Amino acid sequence: MEYLYPKYFYDFQCKAGECEDTCCAGWKIAIDPVSLKKYRKYPGFFGNRLRNSVDWETKSFDQYHRRCALLNDENLCDIYIEAGPGMLCKTCTRYPRHYEEFENLREISLSLSCPAAARMILGDKEKLTFETSFRKTPEEEYERFDFFLFTKLQEIRDFLYERIQDRDQGIELRMAGILAAGHDLQSRIGRKQLYEVDDFLKWCRTKAFQRQADKKFSAYQNHPLEARIQMRRMWRRLYRLEVLKPEWITFLKYQELRLYHDMGLEDYRKACREFAGYMKDRETEYEQLLMYFIFVYFCGAVYDENAYGKIKLAVVSTMLIREMGMAVWLENGKTFTLDDQVRIAYRYAREIEHSDPNIEALEAMVTDEDLFRLDRVLKGLLGR
């Protein structure tokens, strides 16, 4: 079995009780069957407490005031303290490690929803690289796994990495570039013309292609009103999703008023340009966000062939996180720290990535809704 993971993966250390926002609150923690059997048999007083803290119908831990029943006042896990790490369920043992499974390959990431992991991801100024390791396991053979499609998706993903990490371009043009390439690549995937992918990627790497792309992108610049309308409409799509923490909706509504109600068009445009200048030397934070979303989700298109939808999911998520950052920058008197960026990113990830209905609904929106057509997203991205 091959394992692929970001270079920083093994540097992660849980902050436990010092974490600013514990992972043991705000969502249901699913318990795997092996752990449930252990909990049924654990002896003594703590065993009784353990069994009484499990919702046996939903196979998850009970919650009190939206906190795991076994999370103590110091934000430490009583299972770990009383019974040892071997009694933790699979969810708690793995988190914030996230696994994507393919035939004979596991891709492992650190979840952006963890504050410590988010700081590692966003705070890294170097271009992200990946490492591999191998473990001897029986060969896997998945039913209906299109290995040829998967290899092409890997090649496309490598191209996307190149474009995202091209620091000779501003972050907006990098996002526009992967959107446009994804749009054209999806048509080839849909037509089952995978043999055309190699030639298309070769063309995308030429200077002639870049000149052509820059000319097309110029048509979407300087449309501030349409850009503002597009961003607000995309922002409001977040209200359609399941709410995991009520304070998330409070934050969204408060900052929406700041950006789109309290400011006129010219003030909004001025703020966009000033914030872009403020963040010019920190565009690596958005680069790392894009790399994260593409690494975690893109090759999952082997199961649904929706490669373009996953690129749009990455770009739209990064656009929204950046827009939220601008709102917080205004709120803070035009200052914006890495701590602010980390807090926005992990809160967004907790709401979107830790609800299967939410991540599925958002991908369906960016795939199917007219609001997320290429031309409209490009105006939201480039028009300010």
Tab-separated table of N, CA, C and O in Angstrom, residues 169-284:
chain	number	residue	atom	x	y	z
A	169	GLN	N	2.657	35.077	-10.602
A	169	GLN	CA	1.320	35.624	-10.846
A	169	GLN	C	0.627	35.914	-9.522
A	169	GLN	O	0.886	35.255	-8.505
A	170	GLY	N	-0.281	36.890	-9.546
A	170	GLY	CA	-1.093	37.153	-8.378
A	170	GLY	C	-2.055	36.002	-8.128
A	170	GLY	O	-2.374	35.227	-9.031
A	171	ILE	N	-2.555	35.918	-6.922
A	171	ILE	CA	-3.387	34.771	-6.543
A	171	ILE	C	-4.689	34.742	-7.339
A	171	ILE	O	-5.211	33.665	-7.649
A	172	GLU	N	-5.236	35.912	-7.704
A	172	GLU	CA	-6.479	35.931	-8.472
A	172	GLU	C	-6.290	35.267	-9.833
A	172	GLU	O	-7.141	34.484	-10.278
A	173	LEU	N	-5.183	35.590	-10.510
A	173	LEU	CA	-4.935	34.991	-11.826
A	173	LEU	C	-4.650	33.498	-11.709
A	173	LEU	O	-4.993	32.722	-12.601
A	174	ARG	N	-4.037	33.092	-10.621
A	174	ARG	CA	-3.811	31.662	-10.424
A	174	ARG	C	-5.143	30.920	-10.277
A	174	ARG	O	-5.344	29.849	-10.861
A	175	MET	N	-6.046	31.502	-9.503
A	175	MET	CA	-7.360	30.872	-9.332
A	175	MET	C	-8.129	30.867	-10.647
A	175	MET	O	-8.770	29.873	-10.999
A	176	ALA	N	-8.056	31.992	-11.367
A	176	ALA	CA	-8.735	32.061	-12.667
A	176	ALA	C	-8.170	31.015	-13.617
A	176	ALA	O	-8.917	30.368	-14.371
A	177	GLY	N	-6.860	30.822	-13.580
A	177	GLY	CA	-6.225	29.864	-14.477
A	177	GLY	C	-6.664	28.435	-14.233
A	177	GLY	O	-6.930	27.687	-15.186
A	178	ILE	N	-6.753	28.026	-12.967
A	178	ILE	CA	-7.161	26.637	-12.714
A	178	ILE	C	-8.654	26.444	-12.986
A	178	ILE	O	-9.078	25.359	-13.385
A	179	LEU	N	-9.436	27.509	-12.804
A	179	LEU	CA	-10.860	27.416	-13.158
A	179	LEU	C	-11.031	27.199	-14.658
A	179	LEU	O	-11.788	26.317	-15.094
A	180	ALA	N	-10.347	28.010	-15.452
A	180	ALA	CA	-10.483	27.914	-16.906
A	180	ALA	C	-9.983	26.568	-17.414
A	180	ALA	O	-10.620	25.936	-18.274
A	181	ALA	N	-8.847	26.115	-16.897
A	181	ALA	CA	-8.322	24.815	-17.311
A	181	ALA	C	-9.271	23.698	-16.904
A	181	ALA	O	-9.528	22.769	-17.683
A	182	GLY	N	-9.812	23.786	-15.694
A	182	GLY	CA	-10.750	22.764	-15.229
A	182	GLY	C	-11.998	22.696	-16.089
A	182	GLY	O	-12.524	21.601	-16.361
A	183	HIS	N	-12.485	23.856	-16.531
A	183	HIS	CA	-13.663	23.902	-17.399
A	183	HIS	C	-13.409	23.130	-18.692
A	183	HIS	O	-14.244	22.318	-19.125
A	184	ASP	N	-12.245	23.352	-19.312
A	184	ASP	CA	-11.945	22.683	-20.577
A	184	ASP	C	-11.611	21.199	-20.378
A	184	ASP	O	-11.944	20.363	-21.224
A	185	LEU	N	-10.967	20.880	-19.270
A	185	LEU	CA	-10.640	19.478	-18.999
A	185	LEU	C	-11.894	18.656	-18.726
A	185	LEU	O	-11.974	17.488	-19.105
A	186	GLN	N	-12.882	19.269	-18.058
A	186	GLN	CA	-14.105	18.529	-17.737
A	186	GLN	C	-14.818	18.063	-18.999
A	186	GLN	O	-15.386	16.964	-19.030
A	187	SER	N	-14.771	18.872	-20.039
A	187	SER	CA	-15.432	18.470	-21.283
A	187	SER	C	-14.770	17.227	-21.863
A	187	SER	O	-15.440	16.358	-22.433
A	188	ARG	N	-13.464	17.112	-21.710
A	188	ARG	CA	-12.762	15.928	-22.201
A	188	ARG	C	-13.074	14.702	-21.351
A	188	ARG	O	-13.219	13.592	-21.870
A	189	ILE	N	-13.198	14.918	-20.060
A	189	ILE	CA	-13.573	13.802	-19.180
A	189	ILE	C	-14.996	13.344	-19.497
A	189	ILE	O	-15.272	12.152	-19.596
A	190	GLY	N	-15.890	14.313	-19.663
A	190	GLY	CA	-17.278	13.977	-19.963
A	190	GLY	C	-17.451	13.247	-21.279
A	190	GLY	O	-18.324	12.387	-21.416
A	191	ARG	N	-16.612	13.578	-22.263
A	191	ARG	CA	-16.692	12.924	-23.570
A	191	ARG	C	-15.869	11.639	-23.635
A	191	ARG	O	-15.769	11.017	-24.689
A	192	LYS	N	-15.270	11.259	-22.494
A	192	LYS	CA	-14.420	10.049	-22.429
A	192	LYS	C	-13.225	10.152	-23.368
A	192	LYS	O	-12.744	9.158	-23.908
A	193	GLN	N	-12.735	11.375	-23.530
A	193	GLN	CA	-11.586	11.597	-24.408
A	193	GLN	C	-10.338	11.872	-23.564
A	193	GLN	O	-9.676	12.906	-23.682
A	194	LEU	N	-10.014	10.921	-22.695
A	194	LEU	CA	-8.923	11.105	-21.759
A	194	LEU	C	-7.572	11.167	-22.449
A	194	LEU	O	-6.617	11.751	-21.913
A	195	TYR	N	-7.476	10.591	-23.631
A	195	TYR	CA	-6.204	10.632	-24.345
A	195	TYR	C	-5.852	12.047	-24.791
A	195	TYR	O	-4.700	12.314	-25.141
A	196	GLU	N	-6.824	12.956	-24.785
A	196	GLU	CA	-6.551	14.343	-25.155
A	196	GLU	C	-5.957	15.148	-23.999
A	196	GLU	O	-5.463	16.258	-24.201
A	197	VAL	N	-6.023	14.595	-22.797
A	197	VAL	CA	-5.583	15.340	-21.614
A	197	VAL	C	-4.111	15.713	-21.702
A	197	VAL	O	-3.724	16.853	-21.404
A	198	ASP	N	-3.269	14.783	-22.121
A	198	ASP	CA	-1.832	15.052	-22.173
A	198	ASP	C	-1.509	16.230	-23.090
A	198	ASP	O	-0.733	17.130	-22.722
A	199	ASP	N	-2.109	16.229	-24.275
A	199	ASP	CA	-1.858	17.321	-25.219
A	199	ASP	C	-2.389	18.648	-24.686
A	199	ASP	O	-1.764	19.702	-24.869
A	200	PHE	N	-3.549	18.589	-24.032
A	200	PHE	CA	-4.123	19.821	-23.487
A	200	PHE	C	-3.229	20.393	-22.385
A	200	PHE	O	-2.979	21.607	-22.331
A	201	LEU	N	-2.726	19.549	-21.498
A	201	LEU	CA	-1.855	20.024	-20.426
A	201	LEU	C	-0.545	20.579	-20.992
A	201	LEU	O	-0.016	21.575	-20.479
A	202	LYS	N	-0.057	19.949	-22.045
A	202	LYS	CA	1.157	20.447	-22.704
A	202	LYS	C	0.913	21.839	-23.267
A	202	LYS	O	1.756	22.746	-23.130
A	203	TRP	N	-0.252	22.046	-23.894
A	203	TRP	CA	-0.620	23.354	-24.436
A	203	TRP	C	-0.765	24.381	-23.312
A	203	TRP	O	-0.314	25.527	-23.440
A	204	CYS	N	-1.343	23.972	-22.186
A	204	CYS	CA	-1.554	24.890	-21.064
A	204	CYS	C	-0.237	25.397	-20.478
A	204	CYS	O	-0.200	26.454	-19.836
A	205	ARG	N	0.827	24.662	-20.679
A	205	ARG	CA	2.131	25.038	-20.126
A	205	ARG	C	2.924	25.971	-21.047
A	205	ARG	O	4.030	26.379	-20.701
A	206	THR	N	2.376	26.305	-22.191
A	206	THR	CA	3.090	27.166	-23.137
A	206	THR	C	2.833	28.644	-22.851
A	206	THR	O	1.810	29.018	-22.268
A	207	LYS	N	3.750	29.496	-23.306
A	207	LYS	CA	3.573	30.939	-23.151
A	207	LYS	C	2.425	31.447	-24.013
A	207	LYS	O	1.738	32.409	-23.638
A	208	ALA	N	2.212	30.815	-25.159
A	208	ALA	CA	1.106	31.221	-26.037
A	208	ALA	C	-0.231	31.048	-25.328
A	208	ALA	O	-1.127	31.899	-25.427
A	209	PHE	N	-0.368	29.953	-24.616
A	209	PHE	CA	-1.607	29.733	-23.862
A	209	PHE	C	-1.776	30.801	-22.788
A	209	PHE	O	-2.873	31.338	-22.603
A	210	GLN	N	-0.685	31.125	-22.094
A	210	GLN	CA	-0.769	32.115	-21.031
A	210	GLN	C	-1.167	33.477	-21.571
A	210	GLN	O	-1.977	34.191	-20.967
A	211	ARG	N	-0.612	33.847	-22.740
A	211	ARG	CA	-0.993	35.127	-23.351
A	211	ARG	C	-2.477	35.130	-23.712
A	211	ARG	O	-3.172	36.129	-23.511
A	212	GLN	N	-2.949	34.017	-24.243
A	212	GLN	CA	-4.356	33.907	-24.614
A	212	GLN	C	-5.249	33.991	-23.379
A	212	GLN	O	-6.286	34.667	-23.394
A	213	ALA	N	-4.834	33.311	-22.312
A	213	ALA	CA	-5.616	33.332	-21.077
A	213	ALA	C	-5.660	34.736	-20.489
A	213	ALA	O	-6.733	35.213	-20.070
A	214	ASP	N	-4.513	35.430	-20.460
A	214	ASP	CA	-4.479	36.790	-19.909
A	214	ASP	C	-5.407	37.720	-20.680
A	214	ASP	O	-6.078	38.583	-20.095
A	215	LYS	N	-5.448	37.550	-22.000
A	215	LYS	CA	-6.330	38.380	-22.823
A	215	LYS	C	-7.798	38.119	-22.480
A	215	LYS	O	-8.600	39.050	-22.352
A	216	LYS	N	-8.156	36.840	-22.299
A	216	LYS	CA	-9.538	36.507	-21.960
A	216	LYS	C	-9.898	37.016	-20.565
A	216	LYS	O	-10.997	37.529	-20.336
A	217	PHE	N	-8.974	36.889	-19.622
A	217	PHE	CA	-9.258	37.308	-18.252
A	217	PHE	C	-9.433	38.816	-18.146
A	217	PHE	O	-10.168	39.302	-17.277
A	218	SER	N	-8.783	39.563	-19.029
A	218	SER	CA	-8.901	41.020	-18.975
A	218	SER	C	-10.339	41.480	-19.190
A	218	SER	O	-10.743	42.546	-18.708
A	219	ALA	N	-11.138	40.676	-19.884
A	219	ALA	CA	-12.535	41.032	-20.133
A	219	ALA	C	-13.374	40.991	-18.857
A	219	ALA	O	-14.464	41.580	-18.809
A	220	TYR	N	-12.879	40.301	-17.828
A	220	TYR	CA	-13.642	40.167	-16.586
A	220	TYR	C	-13.192	41.151	-15.517
A	220	TYR	O	-13.762	41.180	-14.425
A	221	GLN	N	-12.206	41.958	-15.828
A	221	GLN	CA	-11.711	42.927	-14.862
A	221	GLN	C	-12.514	44.217	-14.926
A	221	GLN	O	-13.175	44.513	-15.915
A	222	ASN	N	-12.469	44.961	-13.810
A	222	ASN	CA	-13.134	46.263	-13.718
A	222	ASN	C	-14.650	46.175	-13.896
A	222	ASN	O	-15.257	46.925	-14.664
A	223	HIS	N	-15.254	45.242	-13.183
A	223	HIS	CA	-16.709	45.137	-13.093
A	223	HIS	C	-17.094	45.106	-11.610
A	223	HIS	O	-17.599	44.102	-11.106
A	224	PRO	N	-16.846	46.201	-10.885
A	224	PRO	CA	-16.992	46.168	-9.430
A	224	PRO	C	-18.403	45.855	-8.942
A	224	PRO	O	-18.576	45.137	-7.957
A	225	LEU	N	-19.424	46.403	-9.603
A	225	LEU	CA	-20.787	46.142	-9.158
A	225	LEU	C	-21.132	44.663	-9.315
A	225	LEU	O	-21.664	44.029	-8.395
A	226	GLU	N	-20.815	44.090	-10.487
A	226	GLU	CA	-21.111	42.677	-10.715
A	226	GLU	C	-20.290	41.789	-9.785
A	226	GLU	O	-20.780	40.759	-9.312
A	227	ALA	N	-19.048	42.204	-9.508
A	227	ALA	CA	-18.208	41.428	-8.594
A	227	ALA	C	-18.809	41.411	-7.191
A	227	ALA	O	-18.857	40.371	-6.525
A	228	ARG	N	-19.271	42.574	-6.753
A	228	ARG	CA	-19.854	42.670	-5.413
A	228	ARG	C	-21.136	41.848	-5.310
A	228	ARG	O	-21.351	41.129	-4.328
A	229	ILE	N	-21.980	41.939	-6.317
A	229	ILE	CA	-23.223	41.150	-6.329
A	229	ILE	C	-22.907	39.659	-6.322
A	229	ILE	O	-23.531	38.880	-5.592
A	230	GLN	N	-21.918	39.259	-7.130
A	230	GLN	CA	-21.541	37.847	-7.193
A	230	GLN	C	-21.049	37.341	-5.842
A	230	GLN	O	-21.447	36.265	-5.382
A	231	MET	N	-20.185	38.105	-5.188
A	231	MET	CA	-19.647	37.674	-3.895
A	231	MET	C	-20.746	37.574	-2.848
A	231	MET	O	-20.770	36.629	-2.054
A	232	ARG	N	-21.672	38.532	-2.850
A	232	ARG	CA	-22.732	38.467	-1.842
A	232	ARG	C	-23.642	37.273	-2.093
A	232	ARG	O	-24.059	36.601	-1.140
A	233	ARG	N	-23.940	36.989	-3.339
A	233	ARG	CA	-24.807	35.842	-3.640
A	233	ARG	C	-24.131	34.525	-3.253
A	233	ARG	O	-24.780	33.611	-2.737
A	234	MET	N	-22.826	34.429	-3.508
A	234	MET	CA	-22.118	33.213	-3.101
A	234	MET	C	-22.091	33.107	-1.577
A	234	MET	O	-22.271	32.027	-1.013
A	235	TRP	N	-21.861	34.234	-0.907
A	235	TRP	CA	-21.864	34.280	0.569
A	235	TRP	C	-23.196	33.766	1.105
A	235	TRP	O	-23.246	32.952	2.032
A	236	ARG	N	-24.297	34.214	0.511
A	236	ARG	CA	-25.616	33.861	1.021
A	236	ARG	C	-25.960	32.394	0.782
A	236	ARG	O	-26.875	31.863	1.428
A	237	ARG	N	-25.266	31.752	-0.125
A	237	ARG	CA	-25.486	30.312	-0.301
A	237	ARG	C	-25.101	29.535	0.955
A	237	ARG	O	-25.622	28.431	1.199
A	238	LEU	N	-24.215	30.077	1.775
A	238	LEU	CA	-23.797	29.383	2.992
A	238	LEU	C	-24.949	29.246	3.989
A	238	LEU	O	-24.948	28.335	4.823
A	239	TYR	N	-25.939	30.132	3.899
A	239	TYR	CA	-27.083	30.050	4.813
A	239	TYR	C	-27.979	28.850	4.510
A	239	TYR	O	-28.824	28.484	5.333
A	240	ARG	N	-27.821	28.263	3.338
A	240	ARG	CA	-28.643	27.108	2.981
A	240	ARG	C	-28.142	25.807	3.624
A	240	ARG	O	-28.832	24.789	3.580
A	241	LEU	N	-26.961	25.843	4.199
A	241	LEU	CA	-26.327	24.631	4.690
A	241	LEU	C	-26.693	24.358	6.143
A	241	LEU	O	-27.121	25.248	6.879
A	242	GLU	N	-26.508	23.114	6.539
A	242	GLU	CA	-26.720	22.712	7.930
A	242	GLU	C	-25.810	23.521	8.842
A	242	GLU	O	-24.638	23.747	8.532
A	243	VAL	N	-26.323	23.965	9.972
A	243	VAL	CA	-25.543	24.759	10.926
A	243	VAL	C	-25.045	23.846	12.044
A	243	VAL	O	-25.836	23.223	12.752
A	244	LEU	N	-23.728	23.777	12.205
A	244	LEU	CA	-23.158	22.970	13.286
A	244	LEU	C	-22.970	23.788	14.552
A	244	LEU	O	-23.121	23.270	15.651
A	245	LYS	N	-22.619	25.054	14.383
A	245	LYS	CA	-22.472	25.944	15.537
A	245	LYS	C	-23.264	27.223	15.266
A	245	LYS	O	-22.979	27.921	14.285
A	246	PRO	N	-24.229	27.568	16.111
A	246	PRO	CA	-25.060	28.760	15.864
A	246	PRO	C	-24.245	30.044	15.712
A	246	PRO	O	-24.628	30.942	14.965
A	247	GLU	N	-23.110	30.140	16.422
A	247	GLU	CA	-22.308	31.364	16.338
A	247	GLU	C	-21.713	31.573	14.952
A	247	GLU	O	-21.319	32.689	14.601
A	248	TRP	N	-21.650	30.505	14.158
A	248	TRP	CA	-21.171	30.637	12.781
A	248	TRP	C	-22.120	31.508	11.961
A	248	TRP	O	-21.692	32.417	11.234
A	249	ILE	N	-23.410	31.272	12.094
A	249	ILE	CA	-24.401	32.072	11.366
A	249	ILE	C	-24.385	33.512	11.866
A	249	ILE	O	-24.516	34.459	11.075
A	250	THR	N	-24.205	33.695	13.170
A	250	THR	CA	-24.101	35.051	13.720
A	250	THR	C	-22.932	35.793	13.083
A	250	THR	O	-23.051	36.959	12.680
A	251	PHE	N	-21.803	35.114	12.972
A	251	PHE	CA	-20.614	35.705	12.345
A	251	PHE	C	-20.896	36.065	10.889
A	251	PHE	O	-20.575	37.168	10.437
A	252	LEU	N	-21.500	35.140	10.136
A	252	LEU	CA	-21.762	35.389	8.721
A	252	LEU	C	-22.677	36.598	8.529
A	252	LEU	O	-22.420	37.464	7.678
A	253	LYS	N	-23.744	36.669	9.302
A	253	LYS	CA	-24.707	37.759	9.141
A	253	LYS	C	-24.089	39.107	9.525
A	253	LYS	O	-24.305	40.123	8.854
A	254	TYR	N	-23.322	39.094	10.606
A	254	TYR	CA	-22.695	40.336	11.073
A	254	TYR	C	-21.717	40.870	10.035
A	254	TYR	O	-21.722	42.062	9.701
A	255	GLN	N	-20.883	39.999	9.486
A	255	GLN	CA	-19.889	40.442	8.519
A	255	GLN	C	-20.512	40.740	7.152
A	255	GLN	O	-20.010	41.581	6.411
A	256	GLU	N	-21.601	40.054	6.825
A	256	GLU	CA	-22.305	40.373	5.578
A	256	GLU	C	-22.828	41.800	5.604
A	256	GLU	O	-22.720	42.543	4.619
A	257	LEU	N	-23.392	42.208	6.730
A	257	LEU	CA	-23.867	43.583	6.866
A	257	LEU	C	-22.717	44.572	6.703
A	257	LEU	O	-22.862	45.621	6.049
A	258	ARG	N	-21.574	44.261	7.273
A	258	ARG	CA	-20.420	45.146	7.195
A	258	ARG	C	-19.989	45.368	5.744
A	258	ARG	O	-19.696	46.479	5.319
A	259	LEU	N	-19.958	44.284	4.959
A	259	LEU	CA	-19.419	44.358	3.602
A	259	LEU	C	-20.419	44.874	2.575
A	259	LEU	O	-20.049	45.640	1.675
A	260	TYR	N	-21.663	44.431	2.692
A	260	TYR	CA	-22.600	44.654	1.586
A	260	TYR	C	-23.757	45.590	1.931
A	260	TYR	O	-24.512	45.975	1.043
A	261	HIS	N	-23.887	45.971	3.190
A	261	HIS	CA	-24.975	46.868	3.576
A	261	HIS	C	-24.446	48.209	4.065
A	261	HIS	O	-24.934	49.267	3.651
A	262	ASP	N	-23.421	48.150	4.916
A	262	ASP	CA	-22.925	49.383	5.527
A	262	ASP	C	-22.028	50.186	4.587
A	262	ASP	O	-21.796	51.375	4.820
A	263	MET	N	-21.486	49.541	3.544
A	263	MET	CA	-20.585	50.228	2.613
A	263	MET	C	-21.237	50.381	1.245
A	263	MET	O	-21.884	49.451	0.758
A	264	GLY	N	-21.013	51.527	0.616
A	264	GLY	CA	-21.437	51.716	-0.757
A	264	GLY	C	-20.466	51.034	-1.702
A	264	GLY	O	-19.419	50.507	-1.298
A	265	LEU	N	-20.786	51.072	-2.995
A	265	LEU	CA	-19.984	50.368	-3.986
A	265	LEU	C	-18.543	50.868	-4.018
A	265	LEU	O	-17.600	50.066	-4.036
A	266	GLU	N	-18.343	52.189	-4.017
A	266	GLU	CA	-16.985	52.723	-4.114
A	266	GLU	C	-16.165	52.388	-2.874
A	266	GLU	O	-14.969	52.079	-2.972
A	267	ASP	N	-16.798	52.451	-1.699
A	267	ASP	CA	-16.079	52.089	-0.472
A	267	ASP	C	-15.720	50.601	-0.479
A	267	ASP	O	-14.638	50.217	-0.023
A	268	TYR	N	-16.637	49.791	-1.001
A	268	TYR	CA	-16.356	48.349	-1.087
A	268	TYR	C	-15.187	48.096	-2.034
A	268	TYR	O	-14.263	47.340	-1.709
A	269	ARG	N	-15.226	48.740	-3.177
A	269	ARG	CA	-14.141	48.550	-4.156
A	269	ARG	C	-12.809	49.017	-3.578
A	269	ARG	O	-11.770	48.363	-3.749
A	270	LYS	N	-12.827	50.135	-2.895
A	270	LYS	CA	-11.602	50.660	-2.276
A	270	LYS	C	-11.084	49.683	-1.227
A	270	LYS	O	-9.874	49.422	-1.155
A	271	ALA	N	-12.000	49.119	-0.435
A	271	ALA	CA	-11.589	48.160	0.595
A	271	ALA	C	-10.981	46.914	-0.039
A	271	ALA	O	-9.970	46.387	0.449
A	272	CYS	N	-11.580	46.431	-1.128
A	272	CYS	CA	-11.053	45.248	-1.821
A	272	CYS	C	-9.619	45.479	-2.284
A	272	CYS	O	-8.741	44.626	-2.103
A	273	ARG	N	-9.388	46.626	-2.882
A	273	ARG	CA	-8.055	46.919	-3.411
A	273	ARG	C	-7.047	47.138	-2.286
A	273	ARG	O	-5.892	46.680	-2.368
A	274	GLU	N	-7.490	47.819	-1.233
A	274	GLU	CA	-6.576	48.072	-0.111
A	274	GLU	C	-6.240	46.759	0.613
A	274	GLU	O	-5.088	46.535	0.991
A	275	PHE	N	-7.238	45.900	0.777
A	275	PHE	CA	-6.990	44.623	1.451
A	275	PHE	C	-6.075	43.739	0.607
A	275	PHE	O	-5.188	43.052	1.137
A	276	ALA	N	-6.273	43.757	-0.721
A	276	ALA	CA	-5.402	42.984	-1.611
A	276	ALA	C	-3.955	43.451	-1.474
A	276	ALA	O	-3.024	42.627	-1.444
A	277	GLY	N	-3.757	44.765	-1.378
A	277	GLY	CA	-2.414	45.288	-1.179
A	277	GLY	C	-1.844	44.899	0.172
A	277	GLY	O	-0.664	44.554	0.296
A	278	TYR	N	-2.700	44.947	1.183
A	278	TYR	CA	-2.295	44.575	2.543
A	278	TYR	C	-1.822	43.124	2.598
A	278	TYR	O	-0.860	42.795	3.301
A	279	MET	N	-2.495	42.255	1.833
A	279	MET	CA	-2.196	40.820	1.867
A	279	MET	C	-1.220	40.387	0.779
A	279	MET	O	-0.974	39.188	0.625
A	280	LYS	N	-0.671	41.332	0.032
A	280	LYS	CA	0.178	40.975	-1.112
A	280	LYS	C	1.330	40.065	-0.702
A	280	LYS	O	1.654	39.096	-1.414
A	281	ASP	N	1.947	40.363	0.419
A	281	ASP	CA	3.085	39.549	0.862
A	281	ASP	C	2.650	38.298	1.618
A	281	ASP	O	3.504	37.530	2.079
A	282	ARG	N	1.341	38.089	1.743
A	282	ARG	CA	0.832	36.908	2.456
A	282	ARG	C	-0.072	36.059	1.562
A	282	ARG	O	-0.902	35.298	2.058
A	283	GLU	N	0.103	36.185	0.248
A	283	GLU	CA	-0.722	35.387	-0.662
A	283	GLU	C	-0.450	33.897	-0.526
A	283	GLU	O	-1.244	33.067	-0.986
A	284	THR	N	0.675	33.548	0.102
A	284	THR	CA	0.945	32.119	0.350
A	284	THR	C	-0.157	31.482	1.187
A	284	THR	O	-0.404	30.283	1.069
